[in-house]
Amino acid sequence: MTLRVLVPWQRLVDALQIPGIEPILWHINDDPEDAPEAEVLVTERPSNPERRTRVARIKGLQHVHLLSIGYEWVLEHLPQHATLTNSRGAVEDATAEHCLALILASLRELPQALEQQREQRWERIWTSSLHGSTVLLLGAGGVGSAIAERLAPFKPAQVITVASKSRTLDDGTVVHGIDAIEALLPQADVVIVALPHTARTEKLVNAEFLSQLRDGALLANIGRGPIVDAEALLAELDRGRLRAALDVTDPEPLPSGHPLWTAPNCVVTPHMAGDTGEFLKLVSELAVRQIRGMLAGDEPFNIVADRS
C-alpha cells in the first residue's frame, strides 16, 4: 500500500521520494482547488481563515501533521477518526528569538531611530531596557521556557512566570497560577503573552487587565491574537499610556486601514516569529521523520491529545 501525503513545499516532496510514499504538492492556502484524496496532510496554518474548512473535505484523511505548535484552528475541521500531531521542538527557538527582537526594538526605540535615520537626523534617544525591568511571562510551555532562557542574559530585575496552574518547574522556577495575575500586573514593566488560544484565554488581556499595568509598560504578544482585546489595547495606545509589540493580531491577517497599523508606540510584524531558514530546516526534518515512522507502522510522536 502506498501512503499518499499532501505537503506544502517542494523540499518536502523531494525529501519524501521514498518507496511506499507518494508525496503530493498541495498548499492549503494557495492552491485554487481542493486537495486530492490522501491519507496524510502536512500543513501550515492557512493565512486565509476561509481555507481552514478544506481539511474536512480531504477524502481518506487519517492523519494531520502541523508545521507549527498551535493547533486550535484545525480542530473543528478534523475528521473524528483522524490523529493530529504538531511540530513541538522545532518552532520554539525561532519564536522566542523573534519575541526578544520585538521587545528590544520597542524598549530601545528602534522605530524612532529608523525614522531619524531616514531624516538623516542625529539625535540621541534615551530609552528603557530589559536590564532592570520586571517581566511578567504568561506561558510556561515550550515557547515560554525558550523565552525565559533568552531573557536571563539581559539581566531583568525579575521574571515572573504565569500559567494555567501553579507549580514548580524542574529548574526551580516557581510558576504562578492564572488566578494570581491580578496581583502581579502592577509590578510589570513588560508583559509577554505566550499562551495558546482557548476559551479561557480569549480576551484575557482586556480593558481591566490593561488598566492594572503601570504607565509606560510594554505588552508583547507572540501567542495568539484573540487573547488580546484589540479595542481595549488601542484605547491605551491612543492615550499614550502603554506600548505594544505584536506578532499576532485579531483580526488576522490585519487588514489595511486597521488602526493597529498606525497606533502610537506599537510595533507590528505579520505573524512571522517562526519564519526563519533554521525553522524551515528543523520543521521539515521533523515532518519527514514523522512520515517515515508512519510508513514503518510506528506510533506518531507529538500527538495532540487535547482535542477539546
Rosetta silent file (secondary structure, phi, psi, omega in degrees, C-alpha in Angstrom):
SEQUENCE: MTLRVLVPWQRLVDALQIPGIEPILWHINDDPEDAPEAEVLVTERPSNPERRTRVARIKGLQHVHLLSIGYEWVLEHLPQHATLTNSRGAVEDATAEHCLALILASLRELPQALEQQREQRWERIWTSSLHGSTVLLLGAGGVGSAIAERLAPFKPAQVITVASKSRTLDDGTVVHGIDAIEALLPQADVVIVALPHTARTEKLVNAEFLSQLRDGALLANIGRGPIVDAEALLAELDRGRLRAALDVTDPEPLPSGHPLWTAPNCVVTPHMAGDTGEFLKLVSELAVRQIRGMLAGDEPFNIVADRS
SCORE:     score description
SCORE:     0.000 S_00000001
   1 L     0.000  137.758  178.611    0.000    0.000    0.000 S_00000001
   2 L   -97.130  133.902  178.661    1.228    3.482   -0.869 S_00000001
   3 E   -90.280  112.627  179.691    0.884    6.268    1.690 S_00000001
   4 E   -87.591  123.187 -172.857   -0.395    9.382   -0.080 S_00000001
   5 E  -126.467  121.505  175.637    0.896   12.516    1.682 S_00000001
   6 E   -85.771  125.180 -179.733   -0.084   16.112    0.938 S_00000001
   7 E  -130.858  149.280 -173.057    2.812   18.504    1.570 S_00000001
   8 L   -89.458  -11.884 -172.291    3.015   22.290    1.070 S_00000001
   9 L  -128.742  145.492  178.777    6.636   22.680   -0.088 S_00000001
  10 H   -62.718  -33.384 -179.766    8.713   21.222   -2.908 S_00000001
  11 H   -62.157  -30.725  176.729   11.564   20.490   -0.474 S_00000001
  12 H   -76.341  -35.184  173.651    9.229   18.053    1.322 S_00000001
  13 H   -59.013  -45.644 -178.972    8.234   16.451   -1.977 S_00000001
  14 H   -64.877  -40.709 -176.686   11.925   15.920   -2.697 S_00000001
  15 H   -72.212  -20.087 -176.175   12.681   14.600    0.795 S_00000001
  16 L  -104.237   23.922  173.221    9.804   12.099    0.663 S_00000001
  17 L   -78.294   74.658 -173.208   10.861   10.322   -2.523 S_00000001
  18 L  -126.893  136.360  176.656   10.783    7.059   -0.584 S_00000001
  19 L   -53.864  130.621 -179.623    9.362    3.688   -1.675 S_00000001
  20 L    96.831   -8.052  179.411    5.870    3.364   -0.244 S_00000001
  21 E  -122.568  133.141  173.344    5.241    7.121   -0.055 S_00000001
  22 E  -115.043   97.151  178.284    3.597    9.285   -2.698 S_00000001
  23 E   -77.127  135.769 -178.432    4.207   12.945   -1.829 S_00000001
  24 E  -124.225  121.355 -179.382    1.714   15.355   -3.437 S_00000001
  25 E   -74.958  116.224  178.734    2.440   19.076   -3.570 S_00000001
  26 L  -156.593  127.742 -178.379   -0.627   20.937   -2.286 S_00000001
  27 L  -111.062  122.677 -174.415   -0.862   24.113   -0.231 S_00000001
  28 L   -59.009  -30.398 -176.623   -3.983   24.610    1.853 S_00000001
  29 L   -92.260  -36.418 -166.868   -3.891   28.389    1.450 S_00000001
  30 L  -100.719  -26.398 -177.906   -2.569   28.906   -2.081 S_00000001
  31 L   -71.769  134.517 -177.690   -3.870   26.085   -4.283 S_00000001
  32 L   -70.194  -26.477 -177.564   -7.035   27.060   -6.161 S_00000001
  33 L  -104.959  155.234  173.226   -8.550   23.558   -5.989 S_00000001
  34 L   -61.975  163.899 -175.599   -9.388   21.362   -3.016 S_00000001
  35 L   -71.759  150.089  170.302   -6.922   18.620   -2.173 S_00000001
  36 L   -73.179  170.899  179.277   -6.867   15.247   -3.892 S_00000001
  37 L   -61.091  136.996  179.969   -7.527   12.121   -1.877 S_00000001
  38 L  -162.389  154.701  178.389   -4.757   11.383    0.652 S_00000001
  39 L   -86.597  -29.397 -174.301   -4.166    9.613    3.951 S_00000001
  40 E  -129.759  137.726  172.973   -1.889   12.277    5.462 S_00000001
  41 E  -117.196  122.464  170.836   -1.917   16.076    5.362 S_00000001
  42 E  -106.781  121.679 -170.978    1.227   18.001    6.301 S_00000001
  43 E  -149.821  152.757  166.455    0.285   21.652    6.543 S_00000001
  44 L   -94.452  171.584  179.867    0.985   25.073    7.912 S_00000001
  45 L   -73.844  123.626 -178.620   -1.753   27.293    9.276 S_00000001
  46 L   -67.407  136.572  178.620   -3.552   28.977    6.346 S_00000001
  47 L   -71.303  -25.921  175.762   -3.351   32.754    6.421 S_00000001
  48 L   -92.808  110.079 -176.903   -6.842   32.890    4.926 S_00000001
  49 H   -57.076  -26.973 -178.789   -9.253   31.597    7.620 S_00000001
  50 H   -67.504  -20.076 -178.541  -11.756   30.541    4.951 S_00000001
  51 H   -79.478  -12.284 -177.080   -9.273   27.918    3.714 S_00000001
  52 H   -61.513  -33.758 -176.960   -9.342   26.003    7.006 S_00000001
  53 H   -65.331  -13.945  179.770  -12.516   24.131    6.021 S_00000001
  54 H   -61.408  -28.612 -179.733  -10.569   22.403    3.242 S_00000001
  55 H   -58.017  -42.885 -176.306   -9.214   19.914    5.796 S_00000001
  56 H   -67.441  -17.201 -175.625  -12.688   18.444    6.317 S_00000001
  57 H   -99.236    6.131  179.475  -13.088   17.842    2.564 S_00000001
  58 L   -82.223  113.896 -178.431   -9.976   15.680    2.062 S_00000001
  59 L   -69.458  136.909  175.763  -11.154   12.179    1.183 S_00000001
  60 L    78.597    7.308 -174.941   -9.463    9.327    3.024 S_00000001
  61 L   -66.781  126.586 -179.497   -7.695   11.603    5.518 S_00000001
  62 L  -117.377  -22.129 -175.887   -6.356    9.666    8.507 S_00000001
  63 E  -151.724  141.166  174.093   -3.686   11.964    9.973 S_00000001
  64 E  -121.680  126.970  174.889   -2.794   15.664   10.044 S_00000001
  65 E  -113.831  121.907 -175.786    0.718   16.821   10.889 S_00000001
  66 E   -94.806  135.725  177.749    1.025   20.551   11.607 S_00000001
  67 L   -87.911   47.542 -176.941    4.145   22.549   10.773 S_00000001
  68 L  -165.404  174.675  172.100    3.584   24.583   13.931 S_00000001
  69 L   -89.508  -45.974 -177.814    2.853   24.152   17.620 S_00000001
  70 L   -61.690  138.916 -175.423   -0.566   25.820   17.588 S_00000001
  71 L  -135.660   -2.154 -171.276   -3.406   23.524   16.577 S_00000001
  72 H   -61.000  -30.356 -175.389   -6.637   25.203   17.683 S_00000001
  73 H   -66.588  -26.943 -172.283   -7.546   26.319   14.147 S_00000001
  74 H   -92.722  -15.583 -168.776   -7.778   22.788   12.759 S_00000001
  75 H   -58.459  -45.729 -175.940   -9.797   21.059   15.486 S_00000001
  76 H   -72.538  -11.743 -178.913  -13.297   21.802   14.219 S_00000001
  77 H  -106.352   -1.617 -175.381  -12.346   20.675   10.701 S_00000001
  78 L   -82.796  129.960  174.516  -10.543   17.464   11.636 S_00000001
  79 L   -56.608  143.275 -172.988  -12.325   14.166   10.856 S_00000001
  80 L   -57.484  -35.016 -175.787  -13.303   12.489   14.116 S_00000001
  81 L   -85.357  -12.673 -173.126  -11.180    9.404   13.472 S_00000001
  82 L   -76.547  143.394  173.658   -8.058   11.292   12.305 S_00000001
  83 E   -89.420  160.136 -174.854   -4.994   11.671   14.527 S_00000001
  84 E  -136.257  131.379  174.294   -3.222   15.009   14.946 S_00000001
  85 E  -130.414  158.987  177.189    0.429   15.864   15.593 S_00000001
  86 L  -126.288 -175.494 -174.788    2.334   19.138   15.763 S_00000001
  87 L  -105.151   40.094  175.570    5.923   20.328   15.402 S_00000001
  88 L   -55.878  130.661 -178.996    6.774   20.733   19.059 S_00000001
  89 L   103.948  -16.297 -178.503   10.549   21.010   19.373 S_00000001
  90 L  -110.382  -11.611 -169.280   11.147   22.689   16.008 S_00000001
  91 L  -110.010  -27.185 -166.832    9.396   26.043   16.490 S_00000001
  92 H   -61.177  -42.723 -174.754   10.195   27.301   19.971 S_00000001
  93 H   -65.437  -45.222  179.577   13.659   28.772   19.396 S_00000001
  94 H   -63.384  -40.672 -179.137   12.716   30.894   16.383 S_00000001
  95 H   -65.595  -43.051  179.517    9.583   32.172   18.128 S_00000001
  96 H   -64.533  -39.656  178.866   11.473   33.087   21.278 S_00000001
  97 H   -61.370  -43.781 -179.711   14.163   34.885   19.278 S_00000001
  98 H   -66.940  -37.373  176.849   11.554   36.979   17.487 S_00000001
  99 H   -58.039  -46.546  178.570    9.845   37.764   20.774 S_00000001
 100 H   -64.304  -37.820  178.177   13.086   39.186   22.165 S_00000001
 101 H   -61.239  -44.164  178.503   13.635   41.139   18.932 S_00000001
 102 H   -61.370  -46.201 -177.820   10.199   42.742   19.252 S_00000001
 103 H   -63.487  -46.348 -178.456   10.729   43.625   22.893 S_00000001
 104 H   -66.153  -39.801  178.208   14.187   45.099   22.341 S_00000001
 105 H   -60.120  -40.612 -179.047   13.046   47.062   19.287 S_00000001
 106 H   -73.360  -49.351 -176.471   10.259   48.615   21.305 S_00000001
 107 H   -64.334  -37.323 -177.879   12.145   49.265   24.537 S_00000001
 108 L   -93.163   12.853  171.471   15.185   50.704   22.746 S_00000001
 109 L    57.448   40.202 -179.852   13.010   52.873   20.449 S_00000001
 110 H   -65.240  -35.382  175.089   14.356   51.410   17.208 S_00000001
 111 H   -59.306  -39.935  177.721   11.343   52.565   15.143 S_00000001
 112 H   -66.537  -40.857  178.944   12.082   56.151   16.215 S_00000001
 113 H   -63.046  -38.261  178.380   15.782   55.689   15.471 S_00000001
 114 H   -65.497  -40.114  177.568   14.924   54.360   11.991 S_00000001
 115 H   -62.845  -41.403  177.928   12.739   57.387   11.360 S_00000001
 116 H   -65.862  -36.324  177.129   15.594   59.677   12.401 S_00000001
 117 H   -61.748  -44.379  179.971   17.954   57.758   10.102 S_00000001
 118 H   -63.175  -31.239  177.726   15.632   58.314    7.158 S_00000001
 119 L   -87.094   -0.748 -177.396   15.582   62.028    8.036 S_00000001
 120 L    53.698   46.747 -176.713   19.393   61.983    8.439 S_00000001
 121 L  -116.897  113.800 -179.797   18.887   63.462   11.892 S_00000001
 122 L   -89.966  105.407 -177.434   21.496   62.634   14.576 S_00000001
 123 L  -147.928  118.954 -177.073   19.692   62.936   17.894 S_00000001
 124 L   -63.787  146.804 -178.946   20.276   60.742   20.935 S_00000001
 125 L  -123.921  120.485  174.723   17.296   58.841   22.323 S_00000001
 126 L   -85.111  129.790 -171.166   17.018   57.925   25.980 S_00000001
 127 L  -128.298  170.551  167.270   15.198   54.586   26.297 S_00000001
 128 L   -87.923 -179.590 -176.357   14.017   51.955   28.726 S_00000001
 129 L  -155.361  162.255  170.439   15.614   48.487   28.747 S_00000001
 130 L   -68.199  -35.875  177.643   15.156   44.865   29.682 S_00000001
 131 L   -57.165  117.984  178.748   18.043   45.341   32.080 S_00000001
 132 L    87.571   -3.920 -178.952   16.453   46.082   35.432 S_00000001
 133 L   -85.604  155.040  170.679   12.868   45.541   34.251 S_00000001
 134 E   -96.954  122.054 -175.635   10.278   43.287   35.830 S_00000001
 135 E  -110.209  127.949  174.713    8.956   40.883   33.205 S_00000001
 136 E  -104.266  111.837 -175.420    5.649   39.051   33.544 S_00000001
 137 E  -103.308  112.593  179.385    5.759   35.997   31.276 S_00000001
 138 E   -94.586  102.662 -178.457    2.377   34.424   30.537 S_00000001
 139 L   131.015  125.694 -179.255    3.073   30.870   29.430 S_00000001
 140 L  -124.254   20.515  176.668    5.335   28.112   30.725 S_00000001
 141 L   -82.027 -156.158 -177.222    5.236   25.720   27.777 S_00000001
 142 H   -61.527  -45.260  179.959    7.934   25.190   25.193 S_00000001
 143 H   -68.652  -44.914  178.446    7.817   28.728   23.815 S_00000001
 144 H   -58.531  -42.413  179.304    7.542   30.315   27.261 S_00000001
 145 H   -65.488  -38.952  178.873   10.517   28.321   28.505 S_00000001
 146 H   -66.811  -36.516  176.678   12.586   29.302   25.448 S_00000001
 147 H   -66.300  -45.792 -179.803   11.739   32.973   26.040 S_00000001
 148 H   -58.711  -39.915  179.002   12.674   32.737   29.725 S_00000001
 149 H   -61.514  -38.912 -178.077   16.030   31.213   28.778 S_00000001
 150 H   -80.066  -22.342  178.063   16.771   34.132   26.445 S_00000001
 151 H   -69.285  -35.231 -171.027   15.669   36.782   28.916 S_00000001
 152 H   -52.561  -45.511 -177.690   18.264   35.805   31.515 S_00000001
 153 H   -64.536  -17.135 -179.911   21.367   37.325   29.804 S_00000001
 154 H   -85.560   -1.379  173.665   19.645   40.727   29.666 S_00000001
 155 L    55.979   54.133  171.729   19.550   40.831   33.485 S_00000001
 156 L   -65.513  157.018  178.072   15.947   41.801   34.156 S_00000001
 157 L   -59.355  -42.319  174.093   15.196   42.593   37.784 S_00000001
 158 E  -163.488  153.807  173.208   12.944   39.543   37.834 S_00000001
 159 E  -118.026  118.593 -179.393   10.955   37.280   35.532 S_00000001
 160 E  -106.799  120.725 -175.720    7.582   36.208   36.935 S_00000001
 161 E  -101.584  136.091  179.407    6.016   33.246   35.122 S_00000001
 162 E  -127.659  137.420  176.080    2.267   32.634   34.996 S_00000001
 163 E  -143.367 -173.076 -175.423    0.450   29.621   33.543 S_00000001
 164 L   -63.874  -34.387 -179.124   -2.901   27.891   33.917 S_00000001
 165 L  -131.696  146.465  176.717   -1.838   26.134   37.125 S_00000001
 166 L   -74.725  142.743  179.127    0.706   26.944   39.820 S_00000001
 167 E  -171.084  171.929  174.864    3.673   24.588   40.047 S_00000001
 168 E  -115.974  125.745 -178.862    7.440   24.444   40.403 S_00000001
 169 L   -75.857  167.982 -177.662    9.486   23.531   37.327 S_00000001
 170 L   -59.209  -30.555 -179.048   12.423   21.126   37.360 S_00000001
 171 L   -86.120    6.032  178.240   14.874   24.041   37.383 S_00000001
 172 L    93.604   -3.768  179.247   13.235   25.501   40.481 S_00000001
 173 L   -65.775  128.490  176.969   11.237   28.194   38.686 S_00000001
 174 E   -86.780  123.758  178.130    8.012   28.970   40.527 S_00000001
 175 E  -104.623  124.183  178.645    5.053   29.225   38.166 S_00000001
 176 E   -85.111  147.314  175.142    2.072   31.196   39.427 S_00000001
 177 E   -74.430  158.931 -176.920   -1.466   30.170   38.561 S_00000001
 178 H   -61.169  -24.156 -179.635   -3.569   32.412   36.354 S_00000001
 179 H   -70.253  -12.103  179.554   -5.683   33.365   39.362 S_00000001
 180 H   -92.124   -0.555 -169.533   -2.683   35.279   40.774 S_00000001
 181 H   -65.726  -34.568 -177.254   -2.342   37.545   37.761 S_00000001
 182 H   -59.280  -38.789 -179.506   -4.330   40.484   39.155 S_00000001
 183 H   -76.245  -21.484 -176.007   -1.846   40.958   41.981 S_00000001
 184 H   -89.324  -28.515 -174.500    1.150   40.612   39.638 S_00000001
 185 H   -55.352  -43.886 -177.093    0.171   43.029   36.868 S_00000001
 186 H   -64.056  -15.107 -179.767    1.013   46.290   38.691 S_00000001
 187 H   -84.406  -15.760 -165.634    4.620   45.085   39.121 S_00000001
 188 L   -84.900  132.923  166.920    5.274   44.513   35.410 S_00000001
 189 L   -90.584  -32.058  179.687    7.329   46.703   33.098 S_00000001
 190 E  -133.948  130.947  173.561    6.980   44.122   30.312 S_00000001
 191 E  -116.168  124.516  179.400    4.179   41.582   29.837 S_00000001
 192 E  -110.289  124.670  177.526    4.807   38.751   27.369 S_00000001
 193 E   -99.249  111.115  178.357    1.849   36.725   26.101 S_00000001
 194 L  -130.277   46.070 -176.744    2.981   33.235   25.079 S_00000001
 195 L  -105.403  155.586  170.971   -0.276   31.389   25.698 S_00000001
 196 L   -77.517  161.229  176.947   -2.400   29.213   23.412 S_00000001
 197 L   -87.729  113.809  175.960   -5.825   30.440   22.339 S_00000001
 198 L  -133.513  174.707  176.773   -8.507   28.679   24.365 S_00000001
 199 L   -59.367  -33.294 -178.007  -11.933   29.615   25.711 S_00000001
 200 L   -76.183  -32.106 -176.724  -10.231   30.554   28.967 S_00000001
 201 L   -92.835  -12.196 -178.972   -7.534   32.747   27.416 S_00000001
 202 L   -59.468  126.074 -178.365   -9.703   34.545   24.824 S_00000001
 203 L    54.256   31.146  171.812   -9.607   38.293   25.608 S_00000001
 204 L   -57.852  -41.271  177.824   -7.710   37.551   28.808 S_00000001
 205 E   -88.083   86.789 -177.020   -5.860   40.794   28.097 S_00000001
 206 L  -112.459 -169.666 -176.773   -8.883   43.081   28.292 S_00000001
 207 H   -59.913  -41.564 -179.835   -9.524   46.639   29.472 S_00000001
 208 H   -65.035  -44.011  177.615   -9.404   45.647   33.145 S_00000001
 209 H   -56.189  -52.044 -175.763   -6.163   43.734   32.658 S_00000001
 210 H   -65.898  -33.448 -178.294   -4.515   46.637   30.841 S_00000001
 211 H   -65.155  -20.943 -178.150   -5.718   49.218   33.349 S_00000001
 212 L   -86.837   -6.895  178.308   -3.685   47.496   36.069 S_00000001
 213 L   -80.859  146.980  179.336   -0.395   47.938   34.215 S_00000001
 214 L   -71.030  156.450  178.902    1.856   50.821   35.162 S_00000001
 215 L   -56.782  135.975  177.806    2.285   53.753   32.788 S_00000001
 216 L    85.878   -1.839 -179.705    4.774   53.005   30.013 S_00000001
 217 L   -64.917  152.048 -179.617    4.501   49.201   30.352 S_00000001
 218 E  -109.767  130.404  172.442    5.043   47.121   27.219 S_00000001
 219 E  -105.570  120.655  177.433    2.700   44.341   26.092 S_00000001
 220 E  -114.899  124.296 -179.000    4.324   41.806   23.734 S_00000001
 221 E  -118.611  112.237  171.982    2.077   39.175   22.136 S_00000001
 222 L  -121.656   15.054  178.313    3.567   36.196   20.298 S_00000001
 223 L   -86.097  -94.916  176.785    0.820   33.788   21.398 S_00000001
 224 L  -141.249  144.290 -176.037   -2.468   34.269   19.567 S_00000001
 225 H   -57.271  -45.871 -175.694   -4.267   37.443   18.534 S_00000001
 226 H   -65.266   -8.327  176.290   -7.660   36.773   20.185 S_00000001
 227 H   -68.147  -27.004 -178.771   -6.017   36.632   23.624 S_00000001
 228 E  -105.230  129.378  172.959   -5.755   40.440   23.470 S_00000001
 229 L   -74.387  104.876 -173.653   -8.830   42.665   23.203 S_00000001
 230 H   -61.338  -38.671 -179.100   -7.658   44.869   20.324 S_00000001
 231 H   -65.528  -41.754  178.954  -10.106   47.678   21.071 S_00000001
 232 H   -65.242  -40.024  178.790   -9.020   47.863   24.708 S_00000001
 233 H   -66.069  -43.324  179.344   -5.355   47.874   23.689 S_00000001
 234 H   -58.935  -38.376  179.220   -5.947   50.591   21.087 S_00000001
 235 H   -60.697  -41.174  179.642   -7.565   52.786   23.728 S_00000001
 236 H   -72.138  -37.583  178.520   -4.444   52.559   25.891 S_00000001
 237 H   -66.445  -43.648 -179.108   -2.100   53.110   22.937 S_00000001
 238 H   -64.340  -30.063  176.171   -4.025   56.149   21.738 S_00000001
 239 H   -75.942  -14.479 -177.908   -3.794   57.632   25.220 S_00000001
 240 L    77.921   16.347 -175.362   -0.029   57.106   25.087 S_00000001
 241 L   -87.563  -35.605 -177.489   -0.101   55.175   28.353 S_00000001
 242 L  -122.891  167.197  174.318    1.093   51.745   27.148 S_00000001
 243 E  -121.569  158.641 -179.678    3.289   50.280   24.419 S_00000001
 244 E  -142.350  146.612  173.436    2.755   47.147   22.343 S_00000001
 245 E  -135.159  112.678 -167.335    4.832   44.754   20.245 S_00000001
 246 E  -125.340  125.343  169.904    2.643   42.311   18.334 S_00000001
 247 L  -102.168  -12.853  177.953    3.425   39.389   16.063 S_00000001
 248 L  -131.054  147.206 -176.232   -0.200   38.200   16.227 S_00000001
 249 L  -140.366  169.732  173.322   -3.372   40.251   15.994 S_00000001
 250 L  -136.086  108.919    9.903   -7.137   39.971   15.997 S_00000001
 251 L   -79.052  169.788  177.079   -8.255   40.035   13.216 S_00000001
 252 L  -145.945  129.481    0.944   -5.522   38.260   11.303 S_00000001
 253 L   -62.209  150.492  178.945   -4.311   38.986    8.729 S_00000001
 254 L   -72.746  118.460 -174.595   -4.532   42.583    9.915 S_00000001
 255 L   -72.166  153.598  175.095   -6.471   44.399    7.174 S_00000001
 256 L   -57.381  136.979 -179.923   -5.234   47.546    5.501 S_00000001
 257 L    90.431   -8.022  178.160   -6.507   50.598    7.337 S_00000001
 258 L   -64.982  138.317 -175.602   -6.806   48.876   10.721 S_00000001
 259 H   -63.003  -19.141  177.638   -5.843   51.348   13.465 S_00000001
 260 H   -64.323  -29.139 -179.869   -3.214   48.999   14.928 S_00000001
 261 H   -58.703  -36.770 -173.199   -1.024   49.676   11.879 S_00000001
 262 H  -115.904   11.376 -179.758   -0.623   53.325   12.848 S_00000001
 263 L   -64.654  142.332  178.914   -1.203   53.242   16.603 S_00000001
 264 L   -65.613  145.521  176.426    1.418   55.158   18.596 S_00000001
 265 L    57.209   37.831 -178.936    4.118   53.119   20.346 S_00000001
 266 E  -130.879  123.140  175.456    3.048   49.938   18.559 S_00000001
 267 E  -105.137  127.390 -178.778    5.331   47.574   16.625 S_00000001
 268 E  -124.499  130.080  170.349    3.531   45.040   14.399 S_00000001
 269 L  -122.342  151.829 -169.366    5.026   42.098   12.493 S_00000001
 270 L   -85.404   65.386  177.368    2.925   39.746   10.287 S_00000001
 271 L    47.694   56.098 -173.481    2.882   36.517   12.359 S_00000001
 272 L  -117.586   13.327 -173.404    6.453   35.765   11.312 S_00000001
 273 L   -56.576  -36.184 -177.780    8.021   34.657   14.591 S_00000001
 274 L   -94.397    2.965 -171.238    8.784   31.168   13.304 S_00000001
 275 L   -87.999   78.566  176.328    9.700   32.158    9.766 S_00000001
 276 L  -129.499  161.787  177.201   13.449   31.511    9.636 S_00000001
 277 H   -62.461  -38.671  179.953   15.645   29.310    7.497 S_00000001
 278 H   -66.714  -41.139  175.468   16.631   27.226   10.517 S_00000001
 279 H   -58.420  -45.508 -178.859   12.982   26.712   11.456 S_00000001
 280 H   -59.239  -41.278  178.379   12.223   25.565    7.906 S_00000001
 281 H   -64.024  -49.209 -176.047   15.067   23.048    8.098 S_00000001
 282 H   -66.517  -43.839 -176.263   14.052   21.700   11.514 S_00000001
 283 H   -70.360  -31.069  176.928   10.330   21.523   10.845 S_00000001
 284 H   -69.632  -43.660  177.797   10.926   19.778    7.506 S_00000001
 285 H   -60.881  -40.318 -179.723   13.211   17.191    9.112 S_00000001
 286 H   -65.700  -42.783  179.759   10.627   16.551   11.804 S_00000001
 287 H   -62.440  -42.538  179.400    7.830   16.111    9.227 S_00000001
 288 H   -63.637  -41.940  178.199    9.921   13.639    7.212 S_00000001
 289 H   -62.281  -39.566  179.331   10.718   11.677   10.382 S_00000001
 290 H   -63.076  -46.361 -177.353    7.010   11.601   11.245 S_00000001
 291 H   -69.210  -40.937  176.520    6.000   10.282    7.811 S_00000001
 292 H   -58.622  -42.764  179.782    8.814    7.713    7.702 S_00000001
 293 H   -63.975  -40.638  178.899    7.677    6.440   11.093 S_00000001
 294 H   -63.848  -40.411  177.499    4.068    6.155    9.986 S_00000001
 295 H   -61.051  -35.966 -179.181    5.144    4.169    6.928 S_00000001
 296 L   -81.337   -4.812 -179.921    7.037    1.809    9.240 S_00000001
 297 L    87.968   11.978  179.261    3.969    1.431   11.475 S_00000001
 298 L   -75.052  154.783  174.011    5.387    3.430   14.388 S_00000001
 299 L   -69.376  131.752  178.561    3.142    5.367   16.751 S_00000001
 300 L   -60.324  146.868  175.892    3.157    9.063   15.769 S_00000001
 301 L  -101.654  168.377 -176.508    5.040   11.378   18.128 S_00000001
 302 L    57.762   36.612  178.755    3.922   14.837   19.273 S_00000001
 303 E   -63.550  134.673  172.120    0.332   13.619   19.386 S_00000001
 304 L   -88.535  104.267 -175.772   -2.154   16.368   20.266 S_00000001
 305 L   -84.472  -32.009 -177.805   -4.216   14.574   22.879 S_00000001
 306 L   -83.135  101.234 -178.168   -6.367   17.525   23.960 S_00000001
 307 L  -105.823   16.799 -178.193   -8.998   17.751   21.224 S_00000001
 308 L   -77.878    0.000    0.000  -11.461   19.769   23.335 S_00000001
